[in-house]
PDB file of C-alpha atoms in Angstrom:
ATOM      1  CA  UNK A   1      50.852-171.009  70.675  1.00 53.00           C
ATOM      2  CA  UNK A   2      51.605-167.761  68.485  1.00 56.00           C
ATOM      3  CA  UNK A   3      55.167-167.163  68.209  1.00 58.00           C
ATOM      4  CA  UNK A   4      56.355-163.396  69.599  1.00 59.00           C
ATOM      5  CA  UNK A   5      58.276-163.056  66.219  1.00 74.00           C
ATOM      6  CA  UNK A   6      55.793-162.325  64.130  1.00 88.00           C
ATOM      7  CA  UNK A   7      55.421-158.156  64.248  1.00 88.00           C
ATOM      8  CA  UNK A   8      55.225-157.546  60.257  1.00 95.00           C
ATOM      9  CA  UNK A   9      52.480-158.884  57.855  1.00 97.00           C
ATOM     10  CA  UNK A  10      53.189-162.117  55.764  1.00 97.00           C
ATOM     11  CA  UNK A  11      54.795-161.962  52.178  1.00 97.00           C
ATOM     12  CA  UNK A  12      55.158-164.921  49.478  1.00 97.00           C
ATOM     13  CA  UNK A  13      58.695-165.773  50.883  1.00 97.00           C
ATOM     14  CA  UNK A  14      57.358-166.968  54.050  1.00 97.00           C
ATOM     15  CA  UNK A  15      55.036-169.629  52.286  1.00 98.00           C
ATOM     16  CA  UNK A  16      51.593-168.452  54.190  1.00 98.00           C
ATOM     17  CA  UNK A  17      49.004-170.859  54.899  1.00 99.00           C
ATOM     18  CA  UNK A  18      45.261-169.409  55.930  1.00 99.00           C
ATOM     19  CA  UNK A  19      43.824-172.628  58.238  1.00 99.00           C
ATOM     20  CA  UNK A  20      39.960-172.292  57.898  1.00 98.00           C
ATOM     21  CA  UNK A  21      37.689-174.767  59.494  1.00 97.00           C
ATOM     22  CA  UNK A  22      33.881-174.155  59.338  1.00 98.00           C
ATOM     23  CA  UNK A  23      31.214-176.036  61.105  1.00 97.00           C
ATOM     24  CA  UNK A  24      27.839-176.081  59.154  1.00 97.00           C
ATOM     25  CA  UNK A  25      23.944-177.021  59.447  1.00 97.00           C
ATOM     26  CA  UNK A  26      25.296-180.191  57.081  1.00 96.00           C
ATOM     27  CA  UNK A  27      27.126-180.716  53.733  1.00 95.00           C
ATOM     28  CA  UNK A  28      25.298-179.040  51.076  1.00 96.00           C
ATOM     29  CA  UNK A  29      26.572-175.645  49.742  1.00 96.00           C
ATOM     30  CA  UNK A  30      23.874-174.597  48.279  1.00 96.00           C
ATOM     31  CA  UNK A  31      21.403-175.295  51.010  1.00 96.00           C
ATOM     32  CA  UNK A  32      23.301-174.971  54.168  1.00 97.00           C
ATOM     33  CA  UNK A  33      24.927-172.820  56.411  1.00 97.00           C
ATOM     34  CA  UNK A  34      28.130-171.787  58.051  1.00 98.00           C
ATOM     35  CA  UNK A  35      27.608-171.392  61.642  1.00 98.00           C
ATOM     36  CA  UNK A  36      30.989-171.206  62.767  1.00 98.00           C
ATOM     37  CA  UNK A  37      34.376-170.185  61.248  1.00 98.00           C
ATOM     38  CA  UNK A  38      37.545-169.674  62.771  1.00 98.00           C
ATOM     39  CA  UNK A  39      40.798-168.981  61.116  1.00 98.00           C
ATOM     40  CA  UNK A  40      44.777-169.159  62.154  1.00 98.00           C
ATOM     41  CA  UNK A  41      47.777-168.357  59.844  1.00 98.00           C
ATOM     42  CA  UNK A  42      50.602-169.938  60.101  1.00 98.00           C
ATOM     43  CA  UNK A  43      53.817-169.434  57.654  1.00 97.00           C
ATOM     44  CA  UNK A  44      55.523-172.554  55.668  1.00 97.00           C
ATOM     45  CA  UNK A  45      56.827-173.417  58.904  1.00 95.00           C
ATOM     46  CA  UNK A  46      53.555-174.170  60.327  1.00 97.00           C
ATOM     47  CA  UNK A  47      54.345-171.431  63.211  1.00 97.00           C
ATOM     48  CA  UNK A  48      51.157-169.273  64.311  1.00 97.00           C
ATOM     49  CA  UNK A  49      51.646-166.050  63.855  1.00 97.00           C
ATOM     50  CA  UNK A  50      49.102-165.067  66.775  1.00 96.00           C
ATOM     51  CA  UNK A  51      45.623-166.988  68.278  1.00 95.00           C
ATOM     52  CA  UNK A  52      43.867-166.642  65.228  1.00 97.00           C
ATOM     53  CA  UNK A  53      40.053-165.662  65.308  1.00 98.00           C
ATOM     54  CA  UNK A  54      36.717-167.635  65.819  1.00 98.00           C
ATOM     55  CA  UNK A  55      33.225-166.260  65.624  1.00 98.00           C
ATOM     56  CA  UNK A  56      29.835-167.900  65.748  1.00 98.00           C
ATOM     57  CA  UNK A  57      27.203-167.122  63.339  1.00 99.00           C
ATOM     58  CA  UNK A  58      23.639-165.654  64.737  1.00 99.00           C
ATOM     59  CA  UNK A  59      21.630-168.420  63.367  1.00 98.00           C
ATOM     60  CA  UNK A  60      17.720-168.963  63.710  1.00 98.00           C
ATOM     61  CA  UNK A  61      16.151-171.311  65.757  1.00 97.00           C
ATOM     62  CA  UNK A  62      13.582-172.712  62.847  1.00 97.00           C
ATOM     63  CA  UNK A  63      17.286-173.078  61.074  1.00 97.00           C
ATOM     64  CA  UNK A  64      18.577-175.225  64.026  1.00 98.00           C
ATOM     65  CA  UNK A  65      15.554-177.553  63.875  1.00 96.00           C
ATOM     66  CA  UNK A  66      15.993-178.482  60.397  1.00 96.00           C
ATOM     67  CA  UNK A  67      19.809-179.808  60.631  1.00 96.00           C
ATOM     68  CA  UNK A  68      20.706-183.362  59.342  1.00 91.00           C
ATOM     69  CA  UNK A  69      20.445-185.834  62.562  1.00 93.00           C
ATOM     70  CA  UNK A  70      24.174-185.962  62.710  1.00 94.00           C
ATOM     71  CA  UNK A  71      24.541-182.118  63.292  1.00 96.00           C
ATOM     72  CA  UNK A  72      21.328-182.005  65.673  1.00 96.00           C
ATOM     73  CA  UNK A  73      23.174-184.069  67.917  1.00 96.00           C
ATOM     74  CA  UNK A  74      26.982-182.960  67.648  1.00 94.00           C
ATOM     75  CA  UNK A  75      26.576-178.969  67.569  1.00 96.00           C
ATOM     76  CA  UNK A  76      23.899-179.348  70.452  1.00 96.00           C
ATOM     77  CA  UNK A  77      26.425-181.382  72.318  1.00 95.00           C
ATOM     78  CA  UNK A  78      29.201-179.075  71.580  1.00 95.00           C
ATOM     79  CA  UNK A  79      27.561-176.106  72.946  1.00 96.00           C
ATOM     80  CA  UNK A  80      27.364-174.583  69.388  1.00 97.00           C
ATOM     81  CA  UNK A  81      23.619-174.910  68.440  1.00 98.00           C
ATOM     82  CA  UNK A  82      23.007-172.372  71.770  1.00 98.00           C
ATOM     83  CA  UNK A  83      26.184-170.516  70.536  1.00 98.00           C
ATOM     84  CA  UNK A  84      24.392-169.708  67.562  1.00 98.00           C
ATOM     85  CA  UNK A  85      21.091-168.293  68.977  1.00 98.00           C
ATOM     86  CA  UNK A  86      22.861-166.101  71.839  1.00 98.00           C
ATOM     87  CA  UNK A  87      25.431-164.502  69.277  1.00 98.00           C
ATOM     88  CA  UNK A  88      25.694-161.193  68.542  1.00 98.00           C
ATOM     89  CA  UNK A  89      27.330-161.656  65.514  1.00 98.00           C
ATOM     90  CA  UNK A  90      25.657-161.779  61.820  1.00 98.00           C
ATOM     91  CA  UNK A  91      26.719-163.479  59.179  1.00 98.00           C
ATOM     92  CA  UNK A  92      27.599-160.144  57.030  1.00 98.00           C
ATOM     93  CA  UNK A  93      29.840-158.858  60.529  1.00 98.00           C
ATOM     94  CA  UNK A  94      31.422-162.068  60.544  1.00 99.00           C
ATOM     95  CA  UNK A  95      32.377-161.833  57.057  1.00 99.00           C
ATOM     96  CA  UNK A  96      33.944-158.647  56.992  1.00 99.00           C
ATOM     97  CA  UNK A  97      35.586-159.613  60.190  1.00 99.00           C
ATOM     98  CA  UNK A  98      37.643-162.461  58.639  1.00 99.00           C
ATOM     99  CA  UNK A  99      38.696-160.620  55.516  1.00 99.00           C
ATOM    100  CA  UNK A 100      39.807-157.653  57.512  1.00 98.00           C
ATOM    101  CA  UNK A 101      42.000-160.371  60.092  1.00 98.00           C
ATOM    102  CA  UNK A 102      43.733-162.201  56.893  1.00 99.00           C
ATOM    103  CA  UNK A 103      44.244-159.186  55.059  1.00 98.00           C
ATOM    104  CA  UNK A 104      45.439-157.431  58.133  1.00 98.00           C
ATOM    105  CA  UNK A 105      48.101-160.560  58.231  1.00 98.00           C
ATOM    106  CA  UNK A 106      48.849-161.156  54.307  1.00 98.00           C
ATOM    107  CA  UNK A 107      47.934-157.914  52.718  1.00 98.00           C
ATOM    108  CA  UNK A 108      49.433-159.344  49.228  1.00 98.00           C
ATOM    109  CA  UNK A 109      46.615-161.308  46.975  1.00 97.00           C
ATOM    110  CA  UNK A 110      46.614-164.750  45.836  1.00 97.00           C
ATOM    111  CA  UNK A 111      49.929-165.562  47.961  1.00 97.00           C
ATOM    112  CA  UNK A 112      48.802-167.741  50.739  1.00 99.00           C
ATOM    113  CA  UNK A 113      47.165-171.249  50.641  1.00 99.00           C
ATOM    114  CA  UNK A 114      43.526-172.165  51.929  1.00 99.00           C
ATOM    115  CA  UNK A 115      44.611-175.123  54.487  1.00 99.00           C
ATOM    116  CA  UNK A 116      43.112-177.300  56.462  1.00 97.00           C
ATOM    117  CA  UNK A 117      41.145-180.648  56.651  1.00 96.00           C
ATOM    118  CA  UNK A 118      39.325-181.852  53.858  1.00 96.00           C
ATOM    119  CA  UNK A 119      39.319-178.005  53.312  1.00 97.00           C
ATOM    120  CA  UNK A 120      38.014-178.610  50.024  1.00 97.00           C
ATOM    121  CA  UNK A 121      34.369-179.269  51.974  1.00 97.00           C
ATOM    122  CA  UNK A 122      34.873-175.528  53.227  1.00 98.00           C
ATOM    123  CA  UNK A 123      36.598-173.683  50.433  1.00 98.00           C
ATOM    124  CA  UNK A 124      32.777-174.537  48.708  1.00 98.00           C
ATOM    125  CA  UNK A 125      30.765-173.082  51.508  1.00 98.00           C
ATOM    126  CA  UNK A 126      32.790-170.086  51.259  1.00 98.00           C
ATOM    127  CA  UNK A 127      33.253-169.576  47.276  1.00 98.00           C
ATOM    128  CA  UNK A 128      29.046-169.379  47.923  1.00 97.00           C
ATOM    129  CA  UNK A 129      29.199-166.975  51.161  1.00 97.00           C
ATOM    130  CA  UNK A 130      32.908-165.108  50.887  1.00 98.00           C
ATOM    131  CA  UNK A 131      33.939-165.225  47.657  1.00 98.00           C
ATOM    132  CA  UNK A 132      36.245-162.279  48.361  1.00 98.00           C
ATOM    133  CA  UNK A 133      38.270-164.511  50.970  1.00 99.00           C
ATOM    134  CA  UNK A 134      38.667-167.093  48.060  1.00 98.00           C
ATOM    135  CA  UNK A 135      39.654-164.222  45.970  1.00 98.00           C
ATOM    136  CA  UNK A 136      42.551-163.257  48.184  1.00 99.00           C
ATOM    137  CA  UNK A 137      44.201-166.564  48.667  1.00 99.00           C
ATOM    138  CA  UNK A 138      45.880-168.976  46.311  1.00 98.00           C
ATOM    139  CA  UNK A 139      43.854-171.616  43.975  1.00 98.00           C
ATOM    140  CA  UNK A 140      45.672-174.227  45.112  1.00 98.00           C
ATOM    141  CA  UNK A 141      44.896-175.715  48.853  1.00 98.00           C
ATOM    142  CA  UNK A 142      46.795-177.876  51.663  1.00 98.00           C
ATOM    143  CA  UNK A 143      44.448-180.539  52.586  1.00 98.00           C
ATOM    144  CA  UNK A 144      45.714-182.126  55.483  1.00 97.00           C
ATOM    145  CA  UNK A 145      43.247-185.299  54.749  1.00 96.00           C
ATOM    146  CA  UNK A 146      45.330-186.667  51.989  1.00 96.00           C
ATOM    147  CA  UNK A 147      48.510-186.438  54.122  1.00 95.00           C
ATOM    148  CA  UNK A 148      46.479-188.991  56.054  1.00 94.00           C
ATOM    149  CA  UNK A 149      45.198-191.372  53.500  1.00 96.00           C
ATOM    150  CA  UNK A 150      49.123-191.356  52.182  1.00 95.00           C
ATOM    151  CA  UNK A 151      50.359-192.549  55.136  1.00 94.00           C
ATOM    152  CA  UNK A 152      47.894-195.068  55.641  1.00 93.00           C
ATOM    153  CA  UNK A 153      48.584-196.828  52.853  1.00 96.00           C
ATOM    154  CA  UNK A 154      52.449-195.992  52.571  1.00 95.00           C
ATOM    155  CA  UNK A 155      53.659-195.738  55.866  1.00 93.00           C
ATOM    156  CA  UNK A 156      50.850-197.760  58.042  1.00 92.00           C
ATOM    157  CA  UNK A 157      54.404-198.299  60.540  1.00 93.00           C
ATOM    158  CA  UNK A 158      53.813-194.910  61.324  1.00 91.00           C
ATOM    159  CA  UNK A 159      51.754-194.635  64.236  1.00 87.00           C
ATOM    160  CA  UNK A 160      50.197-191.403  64.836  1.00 83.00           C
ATOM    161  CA  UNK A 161      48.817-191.223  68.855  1.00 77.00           C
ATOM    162  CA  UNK A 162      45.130-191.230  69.268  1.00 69.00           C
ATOM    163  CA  UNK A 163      43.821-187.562  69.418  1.00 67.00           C
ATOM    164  CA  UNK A 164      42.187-186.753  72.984  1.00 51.00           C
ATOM    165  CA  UNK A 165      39.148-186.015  70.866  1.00 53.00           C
ATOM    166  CA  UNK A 166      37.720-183.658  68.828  1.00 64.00           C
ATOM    167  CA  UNK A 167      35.139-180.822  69.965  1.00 70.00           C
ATOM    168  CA  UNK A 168      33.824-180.573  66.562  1.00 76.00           C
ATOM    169  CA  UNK A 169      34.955-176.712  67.581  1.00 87.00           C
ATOM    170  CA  UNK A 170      36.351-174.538  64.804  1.00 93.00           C
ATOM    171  CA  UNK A 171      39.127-173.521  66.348  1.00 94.00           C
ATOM    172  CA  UNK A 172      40.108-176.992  68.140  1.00 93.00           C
ATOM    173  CA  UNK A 173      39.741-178.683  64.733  1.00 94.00           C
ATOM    174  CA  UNK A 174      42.483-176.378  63.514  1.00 96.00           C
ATOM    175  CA  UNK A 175      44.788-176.320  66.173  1.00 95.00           C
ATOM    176  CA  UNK A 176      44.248-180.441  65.621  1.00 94.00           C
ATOM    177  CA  UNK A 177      45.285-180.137  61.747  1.00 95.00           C
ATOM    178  CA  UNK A 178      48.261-178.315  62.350  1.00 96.00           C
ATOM    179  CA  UNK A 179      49.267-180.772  65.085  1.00 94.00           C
ATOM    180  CA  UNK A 180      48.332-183.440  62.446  1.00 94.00           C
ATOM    181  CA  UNK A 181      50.596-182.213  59.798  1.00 96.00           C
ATOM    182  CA  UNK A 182      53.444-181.062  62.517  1.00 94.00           C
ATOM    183  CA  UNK A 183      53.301-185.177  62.947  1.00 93.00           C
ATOM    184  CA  UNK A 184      53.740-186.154  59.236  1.00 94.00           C
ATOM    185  CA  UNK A 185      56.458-183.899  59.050  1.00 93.00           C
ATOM    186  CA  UNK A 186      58.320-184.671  61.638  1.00 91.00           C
ATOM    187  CA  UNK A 187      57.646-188.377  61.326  1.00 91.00           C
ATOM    188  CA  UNK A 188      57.617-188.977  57.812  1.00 91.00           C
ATOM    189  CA  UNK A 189      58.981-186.406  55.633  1.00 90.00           C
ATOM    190  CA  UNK A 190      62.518-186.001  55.189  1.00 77.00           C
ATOM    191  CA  UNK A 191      64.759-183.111  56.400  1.00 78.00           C
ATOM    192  CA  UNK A 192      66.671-180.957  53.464  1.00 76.00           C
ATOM    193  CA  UNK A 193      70.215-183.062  54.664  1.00 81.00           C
ATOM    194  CA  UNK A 194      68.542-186.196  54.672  1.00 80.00           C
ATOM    195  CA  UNK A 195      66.724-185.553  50.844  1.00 70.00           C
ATOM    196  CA  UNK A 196      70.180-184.371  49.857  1.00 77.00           C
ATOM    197  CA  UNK A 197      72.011-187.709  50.857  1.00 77.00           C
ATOM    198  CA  UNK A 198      69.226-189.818  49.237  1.00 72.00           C
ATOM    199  CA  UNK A 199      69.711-188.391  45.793  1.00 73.00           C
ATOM    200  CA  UNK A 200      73.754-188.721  46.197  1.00 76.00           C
ATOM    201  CA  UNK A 201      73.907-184.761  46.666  1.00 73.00           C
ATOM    202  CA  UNK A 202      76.277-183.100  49.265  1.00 72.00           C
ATOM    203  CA  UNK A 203      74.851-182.124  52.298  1.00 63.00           C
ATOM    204  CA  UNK A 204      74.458-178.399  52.744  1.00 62.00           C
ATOM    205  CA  UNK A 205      76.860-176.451  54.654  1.00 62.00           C
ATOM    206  CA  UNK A 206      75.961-175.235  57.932  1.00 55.00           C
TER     207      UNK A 206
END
């Protein structure tokens, strides 16, 4: 839920992160396509600063057909392979849309942080289709995924609950990756008193 605070864009002191999920026609960037992209910002925090956007790609039907098997079945189960003929949005719409939202939110370049998981999958299809959004945002990236494979094999006494499922839904996977790294935080990293004590510092003064 977006947090009533947030009335003034984002600057570098609030440690922006741009969540982008994607859901394609398959893996390749060179080949396929982005059907759907949503986006949510969030500062260092990981609070939303409002409900984000989501738009699915007019796509054509002869496009559709030729998916990998795995997206075939999972986007026509999802509802998104119909999404994609009925919309009214094109891809070029679309793109303007998203740079005008994350602009509108962190006007400043190369301050926030592409996030997300295994964002790096995503950051490719977009360097191909919106370069300009990769433009705008920091080089570096948050990839939730390798929070996950670092507690597997560091903290497997950590036991994160089963997710209800995944909707393989642009928006849902985000809202699931912040939840996901909420978890790690809260469960795994330490707070600023508790770092402190470890390295035989005082604690800081409230």
């Amino acid at each position: 839920m977006a947090s009533p605070k947030f009335t003034k864009p984002l600057s570098h002191r609030d440690g922006p992160l741009v969540w982008i999920d994607c859901e394609m026609t398959g893996l390749n960037h060179k080949k396929d396509r982005i059907l759907e992209i949503a986006v949510l910002i969030t500062n260092g925090n990981l609070e939303v600063v409002d409900d984000g956007v989501e738009f699915v790609i007019k796509t054509e039907k002869e496009v559709l057909d030729g998916m990998d098997p795995w997206c075939v079945d999972q986007h026509g189960r999802s509802g998104l392979t119909k999404a994609c003929l009925d919309s009214p949005h094109d891809y070029a719409s679309v793109y303007t849309s998203v740079m005008d939202y994350v602009r509108s939110w962190i006007p400043d370049q190369r301050v926030a942080i592409l996030a997300g998981n295994s964002v790096h999958v995503d950051k490719l299809f977009l360097m191909e289709g919106m370069p300009d959004l990769i433009d705008h945002l920091h080089y570096r990236i948050l990839d939730v995924s390798t929070l996950k494979e670092l507690k597997y094999r560091w903290y497997p006494q950590v036991i994160r609950p089963t997710p209800l499922g995944t909707s393989h839904r642009a928006l849902d996977d985000i809202r699931g990756s912040i939840a996901e790294l909420q978890f790690y935080r809260d469960r795994i990293f330490k707070t600023q008193a508790e770092a402190q004590a470890a390295a035989g510092q005082p604690a800081p003064s409230s």
